[in-house]
Amino acid sequence: MMQSGVPPCSTCGEPVGFDSNGEVFVACHECNFPICKSCFDYEIKEGRKVCLRCSTPYDESTTMPDVETNQSSNHSTMASHLSNAQDVGIHARHVSTVSTVDSELNDDSGNPIWKNRVESWKDKKSKKKKATSKAKAEVPPEQQMEEKQSADASLPLSEVIPLPRNKLSPYRCVIVMRLIILALFFHYRVTNPVDSAYGLWLTSIICEIWFAVSWVLDQFPKWTPINRETYIDRLSARYEREGEPSELAAVDFFVSTVDPMKEPPLITANTVLSILAVDYPVDKVSCYVSDDGSAMLTFESLVETADFARKWVPFCKKFSIEPRAPEFYFSQKIDYLKDKIQPSFVKERRAMKRDYEEFKVRVNALVAKAQKTPEEGWTMQDGTAWPGNNPRDHPGMIQVFLGHTGAHDIEGNELPRLVYVSREKRPGYQHHKKAGAENALVRVSAVLTNAPFILNLDCDHYVNNSKAVREAMCFMMDPQVGPNVCYVQFPQRFDGIDRSDRYANRNTVFFDVNMKGLDGIQGPVYVGTGCVFNRQALYGYGPLNLPSLQKASSSSSSSCSWCGCCCCCCPSKKPSKDLSEVYRDSKRDDLNSAIFNLKEIDNYDEHERSMLISQRSFEKTFGLSSVFIESTLMENGGVPESANSPTLINEAIHVISCGYEEKTEWGKEIGWIYGSITEDILTGFKMQCRGWRSIYCMPLRPAFKGSAPINLSDRLHQVLRWALGSVEIFLSRHCPLWYGFGGGRLKWLQRMAYINTIVYPFTSLPLIAYCTLPAICLLTGKFIIPTLSNLASVWFLGLFISIILTSVLELRWSGVSIEDLWRNEQFWVIGGVSAHLFAVFQGFLKMVAGLDTNFTVTAKAAEDGDFGELYVIKWTTLLIPPTTLIIVNMVGVVAGFSDALNSGYEAWGPLFGKVFFAFWVILHLYPFLKGLMGRQNRTPTIVVLWSVLLASVFSLVWVKINPFVQKVDGSATVQTCISIDC
């Protein structure tokens, strides 16, 4: 009989009971995981001294051996069952934050379902042990010798290469020195106010403190940068033995597109072709194209792409060409005969180029046809109406091309599977934009192919390195590294950017400096494309080896959630939860005990399987699809052999229905996370909060390349979208400032980096104020800094030197050029005073007034001949603040010179500091001004700028000198006036 108010034990189902003080027994004071004393003592006896839920070490006072050693058989713990299951091949996966409402672990009698299966597990265990020992006895000596040699020859597939000490140590010393100088600088600034301009001084102090905090958030995550090296040859030697089927893991590619008018089908086709031609076993590759605009143009262009792939893929693999996107391969200005020794190459290349030109003509004809939509809507070749004529109200659509059962290439070889997917959309449903489309692809791919790894790409990011997948597998398939890796992120590289990279489109500083620093902590952030995921991480599971919290220095305290190391800064007096909270928490981890390897589950009959899997809790998490739920249990991927194609297609249509995600954990705890238009940052953050780590892979040949908006207005709108997403995360429950502290699995430097990614838009407020100060100082004749003493001059000089040294040493270990660093600095100001400012206001409007912002797809096409798109001026309100700042500061410089001319020589000293301050703003906004001026064949912008400034200054000087006007003696004039008797 269940005692009233006492929660049941999550292991044996009996009441947890009371301790010696008469209170409800609590083993873990961190999460109050309900477990009875008998099961708890069995855990301690087996050597498991951490909580099953949160991995917090048990208090020493609780773990004192004060009970009998022999435990009752009906009090065997769930962890021991999982341990036994692992011995016989059942793999229990850890689940961290996936939570459901009800628990289905108990049967009608109140006893756990697991308890009824212990005997069957023991029988299976003993049978498997006997079979294993018998099999080992029958292995011939020659095979044993080969296996031993293979084990001895196994080497790591990747290696961490730390930075040389002579580069890293000076870098860290300068950072610490800069921090000390910064503290002394602020001490001087705060203790020496400017009474004559107190408002300006206070504003500058607030701005400078915010900039200092932003610098700390950006700088310290770069404390431990690392490089990595992969060994593809070892990967092949281990998983691709001659004469045997390839054991490389399968990979599902995701390509997402929305509007074919802004994302040209030819660009998407090149991305798809580069995927189908990757250097990877064809039966291990599947490409899923998500058409979230349900455009018939996208579907028809994909039909043409599938047909052309039959010629293109064998050509790529025969001659090992790079890159394998035809548009970019044929446009290369290189010697294409280099390293090509086959005599037929030139002939076949010419024929292939001719075929590609014909393919382009067909695709462009489809685009031209789609410019005007018929009144009755689009119809397919068989005369039926296109189901997606209404992009906001249409059924789900799936079409499978190529693959094992589809068309083969011209040489008769199998091609990778290509799948067109357009999820169902109906009015009244939230579809969650790109994140919702990606989650639909996760479910479709799980039903049709269920590869253990997923690689997602934007439609304009083609595979530039055909061995990129193998590079990622060197981490994912490494038995030492892979089990704890949620994703492998590749840097983004771009084509079609102007030589000077005027608007910092390449983001070189972020990808070559910040991301390397994060890789030395807990891994890089997810940036939305060019990323290989572990499918299990997307399902909300935690890594196999959950990082445990460090032991506290006393039995009554746990690790500090801020510093993660000791209790000295945070005394641990955690209030105990009441019984209702304990009982509610006991309902949240049913998936911890319900997930097993499907290979073992296949040995059970249907009745045992239904008992083994808590079906209802899975449905509340993953949705009402038994086929999909079954696929989540297959850690190594694959689909059941008994499944037939029509059944799988019908199930795939079901899982992309618009109501499938209702009352499930999709977008909350599993898949791509909803709540922000920058779903990439949010998704990666949730994974790393569960204890996963990520890997940054930078092969010598860039893995993927894409296109970037080189037009000023488009670039600012892109930055606006990113910044708005960060503001949305800041205002949500997933804000890194307060989310994810309970588990203690996110390292504090990693958290600092995530905080920086969501607070950087707010820097726009102090930045625009700081950029206005020079003009105000020049117009009013006041300044934000008092007259400098010798000591103050030392602090200012030391601060400037430390800033320069930090940048120089950062360039030294990262390999980034000084031009890239300067462009990044310039666009930080340009974006800060325009896009980031608008993002802050739009984010608060969305929160307060519920005004949603429309997601604008960035145009992917550009005139890359002479960068014609670079000089196009598209009016947008984002141009107003930077333009205003430039004009105001130029007016301030002219007014400052005018005031100095009128005031005499003593005014020129203070003028120097003010003018330097104003020129700092103008130089940072110079690329913006250059963009406003238009094409290069006009008068250079710098000439116009200096002409205006110098003309104004010389005009003032001219007026002051008055060379053609006779000077009048002032004393004589006064004497004359006095002599006149009015």
PDB file of N, CA and C in Angstrom, residues 497-576:
ATOM      1  N   ILE A 497      33.148  37.397 -53.195  1.00  0.00           N
ATOM      2  CA  ILE A 497      33.306  38.572 -52.333  1.00  0.00           C
ATOM      3  C   ILE A 497      34.403  39.463 -52.905  1.00  0.00           C
ATOM      4  N   ASP A 498      34.197  40.766 -52.849  1.00  0.00           N
ATOM      5  CA  ASP A 498      35.186  41.690 -53.392  1.00  0.00           C
ATOM      6  C   ASP A 498      36.532  41.510 -52.709  1.00  0.00           C
ATOM      7  N   ARG A 499      37.563  41.875 -53.407  1.00  0.00           N
ATOM      8  CA  ARG A 499      38.921  41.593 -52.963  1.00  0.00           C
ATOM      9  C   ARG A 499      39.228  42.191 -51.597  1.00  0.00           C
ATOM     10  N   SER A 500      38.724  43.357 -51.336  1.00  0.00           N
ATOM     11  CA  SER A 500      39.020  44.019 -50.063  1.00  0.00           C
ATOM     12  C   SER A 500      38.061  43.608 -48.948  1.00  0.00           C
ATOM     13  N   ASP A 501      37.018  42.848 -49.289  1.00  0.00           N
ATOM     14  CA  ASP A 501      36.022  42.410 -48.305  1.00  0.00           C
ATOM     15  C   ASP A 501      35.521  43.605 -47.496  1.00  0.00           C
ATOM     16  N   ARG A 502      34.925  44.540 -48.218  1.00  0.00           N
ATOM     17  CA  ARG A 502      34.561  45.833 -47.635  1.00  0.00           C
ATOM     18  C   ARG A 502      33.689  45.724 -46.397  1.00  0.00           C
ATOM     19  N   TYR A 503      32.738  44.806 -46.418  1.00  0.00           N
ATOM     20  CA  TYR A 503      31.796  44.707 -45.303  1.00  0.00           C
ATOM     21  C   TYR A 503      32.030  43.465 -44.438  1.00  0.00           C
ATOM     22  N   ALA A 504      33.253  42.959 -44.431  1.00  0.00           N
ATOM     23  CA  ALA A 504      33.648  41.831 -43.573  1.00  0.00           C
ATOM     24  C   ALA A 504      32.710  40.635 -43.744  1.00  0.00           C
ATOM     25  N   ASN A 505      32.382  40.325 -45.000  1.00  0.00           N
ATOM     26  CA  ASN A 505      31.495  39.199 -45.265  1.00  0.00           C
ATOM     27  C   ASN A 505      32.126  37.862 -44.909  1.00  0.00           C
ATOM     28  N   ARG A 506      33.421  37.784 -44.994  1.00  0.00           N
ATOM     29  CA  ARG A 506      34.086  36.493 -44.735  1.00  0.00           C
ATOM     30  C   ARG A 506      34.071  36.126 -43.254  1.00  0.00           C
ATOM     31  N   ASN A 507      33.888  37.094 -42.371  1.00  0.00           N
ATOM     32  CA  ASN A 507      33.873  36.829 -40.921  1.00  0.00           C
ATOM     33  C   ASN A 507      35.112  36.051 -40.491  1.00  0.00           C
ATOM     34  N   THR A 508      36.252  36.426 -41.047  1.00  0.00           N
ATOM     35  CA  THR A 508      37.479  35.666 -40.813  1.00  0.00           C
ATOM     36  C   THR A 508      37.864  35.655 -39.351  1.00  0.00           C
ATOM     37  N   VAL A 509      37.712  36.770 -38.665  1.00  0.00           N
ATOM     38  CA  VAL A 509      38.100  36.833 -37.255  1.00  0.00           C
ATOM     39  C   VAL A 509      37.261  35.871 -36.426  1.00  0.00           C
ATOM     40  N   PHE A 510      35.985  35.792 -36.711  1.00  0.00           N
ATOM     41  CA  PHE A 510      35.122  34.886 -35.952  1.00  0.00           C
ATOM     42  C   PHE A 510      35.484  33.428 -36.216  1.00  0.00           C
ATOM     43  N   PHE A 511      35.632  33.058 -37.489  1.00  0.00           N
ATOM     44  CA  PHE A 511      35.839  31.655 -37.833  1.00  0.00           C
ATOM     45  C   PHE A 511      37.266  31.181 -37.579  1.00  0.00           C
ATOM     46  N   ASP A 512      38.248  32.075 -37.644  1.00  0.00           N
ATOM     47  CA  ASP A 512      39.641  31.646 -37.479  1.00  0.00           C
ATOM     48  C   ASP A 512      40.222  31.993 -36.120  1.00  0.00           C
ATOM     49  N   VAL A 513      39.516  32.783 -35.324  1.00  0.00           N
ATOM     50  CA  VAL A 513      40.029  33.154 -33.999  1.00  0.00           C
ATOM     51  C   VAL A 513      39.063  32.666 -32.910  1.00  0.00           C
ATOM     52  N   ASN A 514      37.856  33.209 -32.908  1.00  0.00           N
ATOM     53  CA  ASN A 514      36.895  32.862 -31.839  1.00  0.00           C
ATOM     54  C   ASN A 514      36.569  31.371 -31.807  1.00  0.00           C
ATOM     55  N   MET A 515      36.337  30.788 -32.973  1.00  0.00           N
ATOM     56  CA  MET A 515      35.922  29.382 -33.008  1.00  0.00           C
ATOM     57  C   MET A 515      37.061  28.453 -32.579  1.00  0.00           C
ATOM     58  N   LYS A 516      38.292  28.805 -32.899  1.00  0.00           N
ATOM     59  CA  LYS A 516      39.432  28.007 -32.429  1.00  0.00           C
ATOM     60  C   LYS A 516      39.548  28.080 -30.912  1.00  0.00           C
ATOM     61  N   GLY A 517      39.258  29.249 -30.368  1.00  0.00           N
ATOM     62  CA  GLY A 517      39.293  29.382 -28.920  1.00  0.00           C
ATOM     63  C   GLY A 517      38.229  28.533 -28.251  1.00  0.00           C
ATOM     64  N   LEU A 518      37.003  28.536 -28.806  1.00  0.00           N
ATOM     65  CA  LEU A 518      35.928  27.735 -28.229  1.00  0.00           C
ATOM     66  C   LEU A 518      36.220  26.242 -28.350  1.00  0.00           C
ATOM     67  N   ASP A 519      36.923  25.853 -29.397  1.00  0.00           N
ATOM     68  CA  ASP A 519      37.241  24.434 -29.579  1.00  0.00           C
ATOM     69  C   ASP A 519      38.124  23.901 -28.454  1.00  0.00           C
ATOM     70  N   GLY A 520      38.841  24.795 -27.799  1.00  0.00           N
ATOM     71  CA  GLY A 520      39.664  24.383 -26.678  1.00  0.00           C
ATOM     72  C   GLY A 520      38.902  24.307 -25.370  1.00  0.00           C
ATOM     73  N   ILE A 521      37.621  24.688 -25.369  1.00  0.00           N
ATOM     74  CA  ILE A 521      36.817  24.647 -24.133  1.00  0.00           C
ATOM     75  C   ILE A 521      35.817  23.505 -24.227  1.00  0.00           C
ATOM     76  N   GLN A 522      34.681  23.757 -24.864  1.00  0.00           N
ATOM     77  CA  GLN A 522      33.651  22.728 -25.013  1.00  0.00           C
ATOM     78  C   GLN A 522      33.178  22.630 -26.450  1.00  0.00           C
ATOM     79  N   GLY A 523      33.841  23.342 -27.339  1.00  0.00           N
ATOM     80  CA  GLY A 523      33.530  23.242 -28.750  1.00  0.00           C
ATOM     81  C   GLY A 523      32.902  24.491 -29.318  1.00  0.00           C
ATOM     82  N   PRO A 524      32.919  24.628 -30.644  1.00  0.00           N
ATOM     83  CA  PRO A 524      32.384  25.825 -31.301  1.00  0.00           C
ATOM     84  C   PRO A 524      30.864  25.877 -31.228  1.00  0.00           C
ATOM     85  N   VAL A 525      30.320  27.064 -31.422  1.00  0.00           N
ATOM     86  CA  VAL A 525      28.875  27.218 -31.510  1.00  0.00           C
ATOM     87  C   VAL A 525      28.416  26.728 -32.881  1.00  0.00           C
ATOM     88  N   TYR A 526      27.166  26.353 -32.971  1.00  0.00           N
ATOM     89  CA  TYR A 526      26.581  25.924 -34.242  1.00  0.00           C
ATOM     90  C   TYR A 526      26.180  27.170 -35.024  1.00  0.00           C
ATOM     91  N   VAL A 527      26.621  27.253 -36.283  1.00  0.00           N
ATOM     92  CA  VAL A 527      26.419  28.474 -37.061  1.00  0.00           C
ATOM     93  C   VAL A 527      25.415  28.292 -38.198  1.00  0.00           C
ATOM     94  N   GLY A 528      24.639  27.210 -38.183  1.00  0.00           N
ATOM     95  CA  GLY A 528      23.509  27.108 -39.094  1.00  0.00           C
ATOM     96  C   GLY A 528      23.733  26.322 -40.357  1.00  0.00           C
ATOM     97  N   THR A 529      24.972  26.116 -40.782  1.00  0.00           N
ATOM     98  CA  THR A 529      25.249  25.363 -42.004  1.00  0.00           C
ATOM     99  C   THR A 529      26.642  24.774 -41.913  1.00  0.00           C
ATOM    100  N   GLY A 530      26.905  23.751 -42.737  1.00  0.00           N
ATOM    101  CA  GLY A 530      28.206  23.117 -42.716  1.00  0.00           C
ATOM    102  C   GLY A 530      28.482  22.392 -41.421  1.00  0.00           C
ATOM    103  N   CYS A 531      27.487  21.664 -40.911  1.00  0.00           N
ATOM    104  CA  CYS A 531      27.602  21.034 -39.601  1.00  0.00           C
ATOM    105  C   CYS A 531      27.118  19.589 -39.683  1.00  0.00           C
ATOM    106  N   VAL A 532      27.897  18.660 -39.114  1.00  0.00           N
ATOM    107  CA  VAL A 532      27.548  17.241 -39.070  1.00  0.00           C
ATOM    108  C   VAL A 532      27.066  16.909 -37.667  1.00  0.00           C
ATOM    109  N   PHE A 533      25.814  16.474 -37.544  1.00  0.00           N
ATOM    110  CA  PHE A 533      25.192  16.205 -36.254  1.00  0.00           C
ATOM    111  C   PHE A 533      25.185  14.713 -35.944  1.00  0.00           C
ATOM    112  N   ASN A 534      25.308  14.411 -34.669  1.00  0.00           N
ATOM    113  CA  ASN A 534      24.950  13.099 -34.153  1.00  0.00           C
ATOM    114  C   ASN A 534      23.433  13.093 -33.964  1.00  0.00           C
ATOM    115  N   ARG A 535      22.754  12.201 -34.658  1.00  0.00           N
ATOM    116  CA  ARG A 535      21.290  12.203 -34.622  1.00  0.00           C
ATOM    117  C   ARG A 535      20.756  12.050 -33.201  1.00  0.00           C
ATOM    118  N   GLN A 536      21.457  11.267 -32.371  1.00  0.00           N
ATOM    119  CA  GLN A 536      20.992  11.058 -31.011  1.00  0.00           C
ATOM    120  C   GLN A 536      21.011  12.357 -30.202  1.00  0.00           C
ATOM    121  N   ALA A 537      21.957  13.240 -30.495  1.00  0.00           N
ATOM    122  CA  ALA A 537      22.000  14.528 -29.802  1.00  0.00           C
ATOM    123  C   ALA A 537      20.792  15.378 -30.170  1.00  0.00           C
ATOM    124  N   LEU A 538      20.346  15.292 -31.426  1.00  0.00           N
ATOM    125  CA  LEU A 538      19.151  16.030 -31.838  1.00  0.00           C
ATOM    126  C   LEU A 538      17.897  15.489 -31.167  1.00  0.00           C
ATOM    127  N   TYR A 539      17.916  14.226 -30.761  1.00  0.00           N
ATOM    128  CA  TYR A 539      16.761  13.644 -30.089  1.00  0.00           C
ATOM    129  C   TYR A 539      16.702  14.006 -28.610  1.00  0.00           C
ATOM    130  N   GLY A 540      17.633  14.810 -28.140  1.00  0.00           N
ATOM    131  CA  GLY A 540      17.574  15.267 -26.765  1.00  0.00           C
ATOM    132  C   GLY A 540      18.301  14.389 -25.779  1.00  0.00           C
ATOM    133  N   TYR A 541      18.969  13.347 -26.248  1.00  0.00           N
ATOM    134  CA  TYR A 541      19.711  12.490 -25.341  1.00  0.00           C
ATOM    135  C   TYR A 541      21.022  13.153 -24.937  1.00  0.00           C
ATOM    136  N   GLY A 542      21.521  12.770 -23.781  1.00  0.00           N
ATOM    137  CA  GLY A 542      22.816  13.237 -23.343  1.00  0.00           C
ATOM    138  C   GLY A 542      23.911  12.318 -23.850  1.00  0.00           C
ATOM    139  N   PRO A 543      25.175  12.705 -23.713  1.00  0.00           N
ATOM    140  CA  PRO A 543      26.287  11.858 -24.169  1.00  0.00           C
ATOM    141  C   PRO A 543      26.405  10.606 -23.324  1.00  0.00           C
ATOM    142  N   LEU A 544      27.147   9.631 -23.840  1.00  0.00           N
ATOM    143  CA  LEU A 544      27.301   8.368 -23.124  1.00  0.00           C
ATOM    144  C   LEU A 544      27.990   8.572 -21.788  1.00  0.00           C
ATOM    145  N   ASN A 545      28.995   9.430 -21.777  1.00  0.00           N
ATOM    146  CA  ASN A 545      29.734   9.684 -20.541  1.00  0.00           C
ATOM    147  C   ASN A 545      29.401  11.083 -20.058  1.00  0.00           C
ATOM    148  N   LEU A 546      28.344  11.195 -19.277  1.00  0.00           N
ATOM    149  CA  LEU A 546      27.942  12.507 -18.780  1.00  0.00           C
ATOM    150  C   LEU A 546      29.019  13.052 -17.857  1.00  0.00           C
ATOM    151  N   PRO A 547      29.462  14.298 -18.063  1.00  0.00           N
ATOM    152  CA  PRO A 547      30.450  14.880 -17.155  1.00  0.00           C
ATOM    153  C   PRO A 547      29.862  15.064 -15.770  1.00  0.00           C
ATOM    154  N   SER A 548      30.546  14.554 -14.770  1.00  0.00           N
ATOM    155  CA  SER A 548      30.056  14.672 -13.397  1.00  0.00           C
ATOM    156  C   SER A 548      30.584  15.938 -12.770  1.00  0.00           C
ATOM    157  N   LEU A 549      29.858  16.430 -11.798  1.00  0.00           N
ATOM    158  CA  LEU A 549      30.270  17.621 -11.085  1.00  0.00           C
ATOM    159  C   LEU A 549      31.444  17.303 -10.173  1.00  0.00           C
ATOM    160  N   GLN A 550      32.298  18.288  -9.949  1.00  0.00           N
ATOM    161  CA  GLN A 550      33.418  18.083  -9.057  1.00  0.00           C
ATOM    162  C   GLN A 550      32.935  17.985  -7.625  1.00  0.00           C
ATOM    163  N   LYS A 551      33.661  17.178  -6.835  1.00  0.00           N
ATOM    164  CA  LYS A 551      33.274  16.995  -5.447  1.00  0.00           C
ATOM    165  C   LYS A 551      33.522  18.267  -4.656  1.00  0.00           C
ATOM    166  N   ALA A 552      32.606  18.554  -3.777  1.00  0.00           N
ATOM    167  CA  ALA A 552      32.736  19.753  -2.955  1.00  0.00           C
ATOM    168  C   ALA A 552      33.697  19.480  -1.813  1.00  0.00           C
ATOM    169  N   SER A 553      34.162  20.543  -1.189  1.00  0.00           N
ATOM    170  CA  SER A 553      35.131  20.415  -0.106  1.00  0.00           C
ATOM    171  C   SER A 553      34.480  19.967   1.182  1.00  0.00           C
ATOM    172  N   SER A 554      33.201  20.043   1.284  1.00  0.00           N
ATOM    173  CA  SER A 554      32.496  19.584   2.475  1.00  0.00           C
ATOM    174  C   SER A 554      31.327  18.728   2.052  1.00  0.00           C
ATOM    175  N   SER A 555      30.833  17.943   2.998  1.00  0.00           N
ATOM    176  CA  SER A 555      29.762  17.003   2.669  1.00  0.00           C
ATOM    177  C   SER A 555      28.442  17.688   2.432  1.00  0.00           C
ATOM    178  N   SER A 556      28.302  18.906   2.811  1.00  0.00           N
ATOM    179  CA  SER A 556      27.004  19.577   2.694  1.00  0.00           C
ATOM    180  C   SER A 556      26.965  20.590   1.578  1.00  0.00           C
ATOM    181  N   SER A 557      27.975  20.605   0.721  1.00  0.00           N
ATOM    182  CA  SER A 557      28.000  21.589  -0.368  1.00  0.00           C
ATOM    183  C   SER A 557      28.318  20.891  -1.665  1.00  0.00           C
ATOM    184  N   SER A 558      27.932  21.513  -2.744  1.00  0.00           N
ATOM    185  CA  SER A 558      28.210  20.992  -4.076  1.00  0.00           C
ATOM    186  C   SER A 558      28.945  22.038  -4.869  1.00  0.00           C
ATOM    187  N   SER A 559      29.261  21.709  -6.108  1.00  0.00           N
ATOM    188  CA  SER A 559      30.053  22.620  -6.931  1.00  0.00           C
ATOM    189  C   SER A 559      29.306  23.915  -7.178  1.00  0.00           C
ATOM    190  N   CYS A 560      30.064  24.979  -7.225  1.00  0.00           N
ATOM    191  CA  CYS A 560      29.482  26.301  -7.481  1.00  0.00           C
ATOM    192  C   CYS A 560      29.010  26.381  -8.920  1.00  0.00           C
ATOM    193  N   SER A 561      27.813  26.871  -9.106  1.00  0.00           N
ATOM    194  CA  SER A 561      27.271  26.946 -10.453  1.00  0.00           C
ATOM    195  C   SER A 561      27.920  28.036 -11.277  1.00  0.00           C
ATOM    196  N   TRP A 562      28.652  28.944 -10.647  1.00  0.00           N
ATOM    197  CA  TRP A 562      29.319  30.008 -11.403  1.00  0.00           C
ATOM    198  C   TRP A 562      30.748  29.625 -11.758  1.00  0.00           C
ATOM    199  N   CYS A 563      31.529  29.278 -10.735  1.00  0.00           N
ATOM    200  CA  CYS A 563      32.921  28.967 -11.026  1.00  0.00           C
ATOM    201  C   CYS A 563      33.137  27.501 -11.308  1.00  0.00           C
ATOM    202  N   GLY A 564      32.215  26.652 -10.879  1.00  0.00           N
ATOM    203  CA  GLY A 564      32.293  25.236 -11.176  1.00  0.00           C
ATOM    204  C   GLY A 564      33.404  24.502 -10.479  1.00  0.00           C
ATOM    205  N   CYS A 565      33.991  25.078  -9.442  1.00  0.00           N
ATOM    206  CA  CYS A 565      35.145  24.422  -8.849  1.00  0.00           C
ATOM    207  C   CYS A 565      35.039  24.259  -7.346  1.00  0.00           C
ATOM    208  N   CYS A 566      34.513  25.226  -6.634  1.00  0.00           N
ATOM    209  CA  CYS A 566      34.545  25.130  -5.182  1.00  0.00           C
ATOM    210  C   CYS A 566      33.333  25.838  -4.594  1.00  0.00           C
ATOM    211  N   CYS A 567      33.211  25.716  -3.291  1.00  0.00           N
ATOM    212  CA  CYS A 567      32.057  26.314  -2.615  1.00  0.00           C
ATOM    213  C   CYS A 567      32.448  27.566  -1.848  1.00  0.00           C
ATOM    214  N   CYS A 568      33.665  28.057  -2.105  1.00  0.00           N
ATOM    215  CA  CYS A 568      34.128  29.198  -1.322  1.00  0.00           C
ATOM    216  C   CYS A 568      33.355  30.461  -1.639  1.00  0.00           C
ATOM    217  N   CYS A 569      32.890  30.565  -2.893  1.00  0.00           N
ATOM    218  CA  CYS A 569      32.192  31.791  -3.274  1.00  0.00           C
ATOM    219  C   CYS A 569      30.697  31.680  -3.115  1.00  0.00           C
ATOM    220  N   CYS A 570      30.193  30.480  -3.002  1.00  0.00           N
ATOM    221  CA  CYS A 570      28.755  30.279  -2.897  1.00  0.00           C
ATOM    222  C   CYS A 570      28.455  29.274  -1.805  1.00  0.00           C
ATOM    223  N   PRO A 571      28.159  29.689  -0.592  1.00  0.00           N
ATOM    224  CA  PRO A 571      27.783  28.733   0.453  1.00  0.00           C
ATOM    225  C   PRO A 571      26.546  27.955   0.025  1.00  0.00           C
ATOM    226  N   SER A 572      26.608  26.648   0.203  1.00  0.00           N
ATOM    227  CA  SER A 572      25.538  25.789  -0.305  1.00  0.00           C
ATOM    228  C   SER A 572      24.555  25.457   0.797  1.00  0.00           C
ATOM    229  N   LYS A 573      23.501  26.205   0.841  1.00  0.00           N
ATOM    230  CA  LYS A 573      22.388  25.886   1.723  1.00  0.00           C
ATOM    231  C   LYS A 573      21.145  25.866   0.858  1.00  0.00           C
ATOM    232  N   LYS A 574      20.963  24.738   0.204  1.00  0.00           N
ATOM    233  CA  LYS A 574      19.878  24.622  -0.753  1.00  0.00           C
ATOM    234  C   LYS A 574      18.603  24.244  -0.028  1.00  0.00           C
ATOM    235  N   PRO A 575      17.556  25.002  -0.151  1.00  0.00           N
ATOM    236  CA  PRO A 575      16.315  24.630   0.521  1.00  0.00           C
ATOM    237  C   PRO A 575      15.758  23.343  -0.053  1.00  0.00           C
ATOM    238  N   SER A 576      15.305  22.477   0.819  1.00  0.00           N
ATOM    239  CA  SER A 576      14.752  21.212   0.373  1.00  0.00           C
ATOM    240  C   SER A 576      13.385  21.433  -0.262  1.00  0.00           C
TER     241      SER A 576
END
